[in-house]
Amino acid sequence: MKKYLLVFLLFISIFSIVSCASVESSPSIAEKDSVPSSAENKENINYKTPESNLELSIPKTNKKSDPVVIGLALGGGAAKGFAHIGVIKALEANGIRAQIITGTSAGSLVGSLYAYGYTPAQLEQIGIQLDPMNLADISFSTTGLIKGERLQSFVNSKVHNVPLEKLPKKFTAVATDMDSGQSIGFNNGNTGVAVRASCSIPSIFMPVKIGNHRYVDGGLSAPVPVTYARQAGANFVIAVDITARPQQGRSGLLSNVDQTINIMGMKLLEQQLKQADIVIAPDTSLLSSFDFKKKDAAVMAGYNATMKQMPLIKQKLKELQNQ
């Protein structure tokens, strides 16, 4: 029983332990009529080699004729990912609607549903009904404890099998190429496969194989995918950072995994956030990445953090519109 409890907790840590995106690149997953299994995910991918890296400082729009294009970059954080729903709720309540969405791990899950067209209220309802245990398809493979096919199917059922390129809002799910370490953005093809890849923590989820490449959690290469929002055409980017920081005295298997990933991702996180116009960092200090019972508290944390920044967000948007 303890073994299965551990697997369940590990799965929870997967859902969004980090974020994603670093170096920019845009492969595509070939669309299929049915939800593919990991063995069927061997489709051709067209790679777009990035012309810049995270160090690039992308200039802001300074032409009056250029419209304001708002991008929303959602990071990962396991159960803390419900804070993204609160952020979206606050933004929409103030008439601020992102045209471009990028996400990693939990950010890719929430982001894909928002890009499909779910309202904040509908996202909350989906969150309330979500039972991580129902998505845990246990595997005895040496490459991972969780297959991830149930997560893939869940996402595809919610977006009614609409592929990435046909979502109403531009959306990019970020993953990491396991063999090269490169950050990869998926914006074309099977939505469920892309989100599954974005959430696949190594050794816990089985890597998602597409063509000759294996993909894992995007948080390993870029915690909050700001550069992908810029690349997609956003000239005003709101980043949502729910990434846990390293903490002194943490111990235990899950805490050690979390702590290690946090340490590895700090520099990448800083590089991404400095390219955002607004950084929203909900206070999730009293929330656990592994506790799905406090969904309401996470949503409220996201909402409150966004409302505190609302005057600044509106001011910066107005300045950009008047340039």
XYZ file of C-alpha atoms in Angstrom:
323
model
C 0.000 0.000 0.000
C 2.861 2.334 0.836
C 4.317 1.692 -2.586
C 1.144 2.838 -4.333
C 0.852 5.849 -2.062
C 4.374 6.865 -3.037
C 3.539 6.463 -6.720
C 0.472 8.627 -6.246
C 2.465 11.353 -4.524
C 5.113 11.215 -7.210
C 2.413 11.592 -9.823
C 1.080 14.668 -8.063
C 4.533 16.212 -8.101
C 4.527 15.686 -11.853
C 1.446 17.605 -12.683
C 3.334 20.811 -12.599
C 6.402 20.748 -10.438
C 8.108 23.287 -12.609
C 7.603 25.299 -15.715
C 9.008 25.351 -19.097
C 10.855 27.006 -21.987
C 14.269 28.471 -22.564
C 15.779 28.257 -26.048
C 13.148 28.888 -28.696
C 12.168 26.248 -31.227
C 8.873 25.211 -32.788
C 8.343 21.571 -33.701
C 4.944 20.212 -34.581
C 3.156 17.019 -33.645
C 1.364 15.394 -36.564
C -2.374 15.402 -35.978
C -4.116 12.036 -35.690
C -7.782 11.052 -35.718
C -7.527 9.166 -32.438
C -5.541 9.820 -29.288
C -2.133 8.187 -29.877
C -0.406 6.030 -27.312
C 3.251 6.608 -26.543
C 4.140 3.960 -29.107
C 2.154 5.833 -31.753
C 3.730 9.204 -31.021
C 6.470 8.616 -33.586
C 5.384 11.369 -35.905
C 7.502 13.663 -38.036
C 8.429 16.987 -36.488
C 9.436 20.112 -38.318
C 11.995 22.013 -36.288
C 12.461 25.744 -36.399
C 15.924 26.664 -35.251
C 15.862 29.643 -32.894
C 17.821 32.739 -33.815
C 18.260 33.813 -30.212
C 18.677 32.458 -26.727
C 17.486 33.513 -23.300
C 20.027 36.290 -23.099
C 18.358 38.190 -25.948
C 16.627 41.379 -24.839
C 13.606 41.723 -27.090
C 12.730 45.389 -27.783
C 9.241 46.610 -26.956
C 6.924 48.074 -29.543
C 7.364 51.793 -30.111
C 5.136 52.345 -33.128
C 1.730 53.821 -32.609
C 0.322 51.687 -35.417
C 1.329 48.434 -33.724
C -1.525 46.881 -31.748
C -0.994 45.648 -28.207
C -0.736 41.861 -28.181
C -0.949 40.427 -24.672
C 0.845 37.204 -23.848
C 0.306 35.124 -20.704
C 3.191 32.845 -19.671
C 2.153 30.233 -17.103
C 4.767 28.392 -15.059
C 4.564 25.072 -13.233
C 4.140 24.160 -9.585
C 2.094 20.965 -9.233
C -1.023 21.585 -7.117
C -0.062 25.248 -6.913
C -0.956 25.416 -10.610
C -4.561 26.147 -9.666
C -3.305 29.667 -8.896
C -3.225 30.221 -12.672
C -7.010 30.024 -12.709
C -7.185 32.849 -10.161
C -4.846 34.970 -12.271
C -6.989 34.459 -15.363
C -10.115 35.213 -13.331
C -8.746 38.564 -12.143
C -7.448 39.579 -15.561
C -10.719 38.803 -17.320
C -12.740 40.579 -14.619
C -10.790 43.706 -15.558
C -11.235 43.270 -19.297
C -7.684 42.031 -19.895
C -7.653 39.030 -22.211
C -4.454 37.478 -23.460
C -4.305 36.588 -27.137
C -1.242 34.381 -26.705
C -0.815 31.677 -24.045
C 2.305 29.689 -23.216
C 2.650 27.116 -20.464
C 4.813 24.550 -18.773
C 3.663 21.559 -16.726
C 0.572 22.709 -14.784
C 0.803 25.913 -16.787
C 0.462 23.946 -20.004
C -2.562 22.092 -18.648
C -4.428 25.226 -17.544
C -3.158 27.134 -20.566
C -4.457 24.605 -23.071
C -7.955 24.704 -21.567
C -7.970 28.506 -21.449
C -6.756 28.673 -25.058
C -9.620 26.349 -26.036
C -12.119 28.844 -24.662
C -13.073 27.807 -21.139
C -14.108 30.725 -18.917
C -12.527 31.244 -15.486
C -15.683 29.829 -13.872
C -15.507 26.747 -16.076
C -11.813 26.319 -15.320
C -12.608 26.418 -11.602
C -15.268 23.764 -12.059
C -12.887 21.511 -13.972
C -10.329 22.008 -11.204
C -12.824 21.061 -8.498
C -13.736 17.858 -10.342
C -10.149 16.935 -11.188
C -8.938 13.837 -9.340
C -5.223 13.222 -9.999
C -5.649 9.562 -9.031
C -7.865 9.036 -12.073
C -5.032 10.236 -14.294
C -2.371 7.973 -12.799
C -1.855 5.113 -15.250
C 0.863 3.166 -13.469
C 3.643 1.683 -15.571
C 6.252 -0.911 -14.690
C 8.614 0.432 -17.324
C 12.168 1.279 -16.326
C 11.721 4.681 -18.016
C 8.965 5.957 -15.738
C 6.301 5.104 -13.159
C 3.444 6.857 -14.995
C 2.568 6.365 -18.655
C 0.821 9.708 -19.060
C -1.721 8.409 -21.570
C -4.632 9.191 -19.248
C -3.474 12.776 -18.885
C -3.195 12.999 -22.664
C -6.711 11.608 -23.095
C -8.093 13.934 -20.412
C -6.760 17.013 -22.187
C -7.949 15.864 -25.603
C -11.415 15.140 -24.251
C -11.638 18.625 -22.729
C -10.555 20.359 -25.942
C -12.638 17.939 -28.041
C -9.538 16.806 -29.936
C -8.910 20.274 -31.359
C -5.218 20.439 -32.394
C -2.918 23.160 -31.135
C -2.963 25.232 -34.305
C -6.774 25.417 -34.297
C -7.263 26.536 -30.695
C -9.059 29.925 -30.536
C -6.081 31.480 -28.738
C -2.470 30.967 -29.815
C -1.003 28.384 -27.471
C 2.427 26.838 -26.960
C 3.197 23.963 -24.596
C 6.865 23.767 -23.675
C 8.834 20.566 -23.135
C 12.491 19.543 -23.029
C 14.264 17.345 -25.555
C 15.661 14.632 -23.289
C 18.564 13.835 -25.597
C 19.785 17.374 -26.304
C 18.476 19.300 -23.297
C 16.977 21.880 -25.639
C 13.731 23.622 -24.797
C 11.030 22.896 -27.378
C 7.719 24.675 -27.942
C 4.795 22.725 -29.381
C 2.242 24.857 -31.209
C 1.051 22.542 -33.952
C -0.556 19.110 -33.671
C -2.087 16.964 -30.944
C -2.861 19.111 -27.904
C -2.961 16.208 -25.442
C 0.423 14.903 -26.546
C 1.987 18.360 -26.163
C 0.627 18.850 -22.636
C 1.648 15.327 -21.677
C 5.207 16.008 -22.845
C 5.270 19.299 -20.953
C 4.272 17.523 -17.723
C 6.567 14.491 -18.020
C 9.050 14.636 -15.159
C 11.947 12.236 -15.931
C 11.854 8.844 -14.191
C 8.327 9.523 -12.970
C 6.501 9.958 -16.265
C 7.621 7.909 -19.229
C 9.217 10.213 -21.813
C 6.949 11.086 -24.732
C 8.460 9.812 -27.961
C 7.777 11.804 -31.123
C 9.774 10.828 -34.174
C 13.302 10.079 -32.998
C 13.077 12.421 -30.028
C 12.075 11.877 -26.403
C 10.453 14.739 -24.523
C 10.176 15.444 -20.806
C 9.081 18.254 -18.476
C 9.692 21.732 -19.871
C 10.606 23.064 -16.460
C 14.044 21.512 -16.841
C 14.898 23.964 -19.607
C 12.728 27.026 -18.907
C 10.520 27.450 -15.816
C 8.210 30.241 -17.046
C 7.933 30.389 -20.882
C 8.158 34.149 -21.453
C 10.384 33.905 -24.533
C 7.826 31.693 -26.257
C 5.139 34.333 -25.772
C 7.470 36.907 -27.337
C 8.277 34.544 -30.174
C 4.569 34.010 -30.863
C 4.034 37.753 -31.299
C 3.237 39.175 -27.863
C 4.576 42.658 -27.157
C 3.237 42.759 -23.598
C 3.884 39.644 -21.515
C 2.414 38.802 -18.126
C 4.396 36.020 -16.445
C 2.948 33.918 -13.629
C 5.612 32.513 -11.337
C 4.500 29.840 -8.875
C 7.866 28.107 -8.865
C 9.016 27.043 -5.411
C 12.365 28.413 -4.227
C 15.016 26.265 -2.562
C 14.400 26.048 1.186
C 16.737 25.199 4.028
C 16.205 21.999 5.980
C 13.935 20.179 3.529
C 14.163 16.384 3.628
C 12.363 13.323 2.360
C 12.146 11.792 -1.127
C 9.611 14.182 -2.661
C 11.149 17.231 -1.002
C 14.575 16.266 -2.289
C 13.255 15.881 -5.840
C 11.479 19.236 -5.596
C 14.505 20.958 -4.052
C 16.863 19.626 -6.732
C 14.682 20.819 -9.595
C 14.216 24.211 -7.946
C 17.963 24.688 -7.600
C 18.578 23.653 -11.204
C 15.928 26.014 -12.518
C 16.742 29.228 -10.627
C 19.023 30.795 -13.237
C 16.705 29.844 -16.085
C 13.777 31.281 -14.143
C 15.555 34.606 -13.673
C 16.419 34.777 -17.368
C 12.808 34.243 -18.360
C 11.217 36.607 -15.834
C 13.466 39.539 -16.707
C 11.919 39.530 -20.186
C 8.358 39.893 -18.883
C 6.533 43.228 -18.578
C 4.659 42.068 -15.488
C 5.547 39.241 -13.098
C 2.759 37.912 -10.900
C 4.001 35.750 -8.036
C 1.058 34.435 -5.975
C 1.785 33.812 -2.305
C 1.746 30.030 -2.199
C 4.048 29.744 0.820
C 1.324 28.027 2.841
C 0.421 25.668 0.007
C 2.061 22.385 -0.853
C 2.904 21.315 -4.375
C 1.517 17.912 -3.437
C -1.752 18.912 -1.739
C -4.711 18.941 -4.120
C -7.166 19.588 -1.288
C -6.410 23.319 -1.217
C -7.448 24.142 -4.775
C -9.647 27.058 -3.645
C -6.802 28.582 -1.652
C -4.502 28.350 -4.691
C -7.096 30.002 -6.948
C -7.572 32.791 -4.395
C -3.809 33.306 -4.109
C -3.593 33.820 -7.852
C -6.571 36.173 -7.867
C -5.304 38.311 -4.981
C -1.772 38.608 -6.386
C -3.150 39.749 -9.744
C -5.533 42.296 -8.233
C -2.632 43.842 -6.293
C -0.782 44.352 -9.569
C -3.832 45.537 -11.523
C -3.072 49.296 -11.289
C 0.445 48.676 -12.629
C -0.809 46.346 -15.352
C -3.347 48.921 -16.565
C -0.792 51.720 -16.384
C 1.751 49.818 -18.481
C -0.868 48.779 -21.011
C -2.011 52.381 -21.354
C 1.573 53.565 -21.861
C 2.111 50.944 -24.548
C -1.129 51.860 -26.299
C -0.153 55.539 -26.340
C 3.307 55.038 -27.778
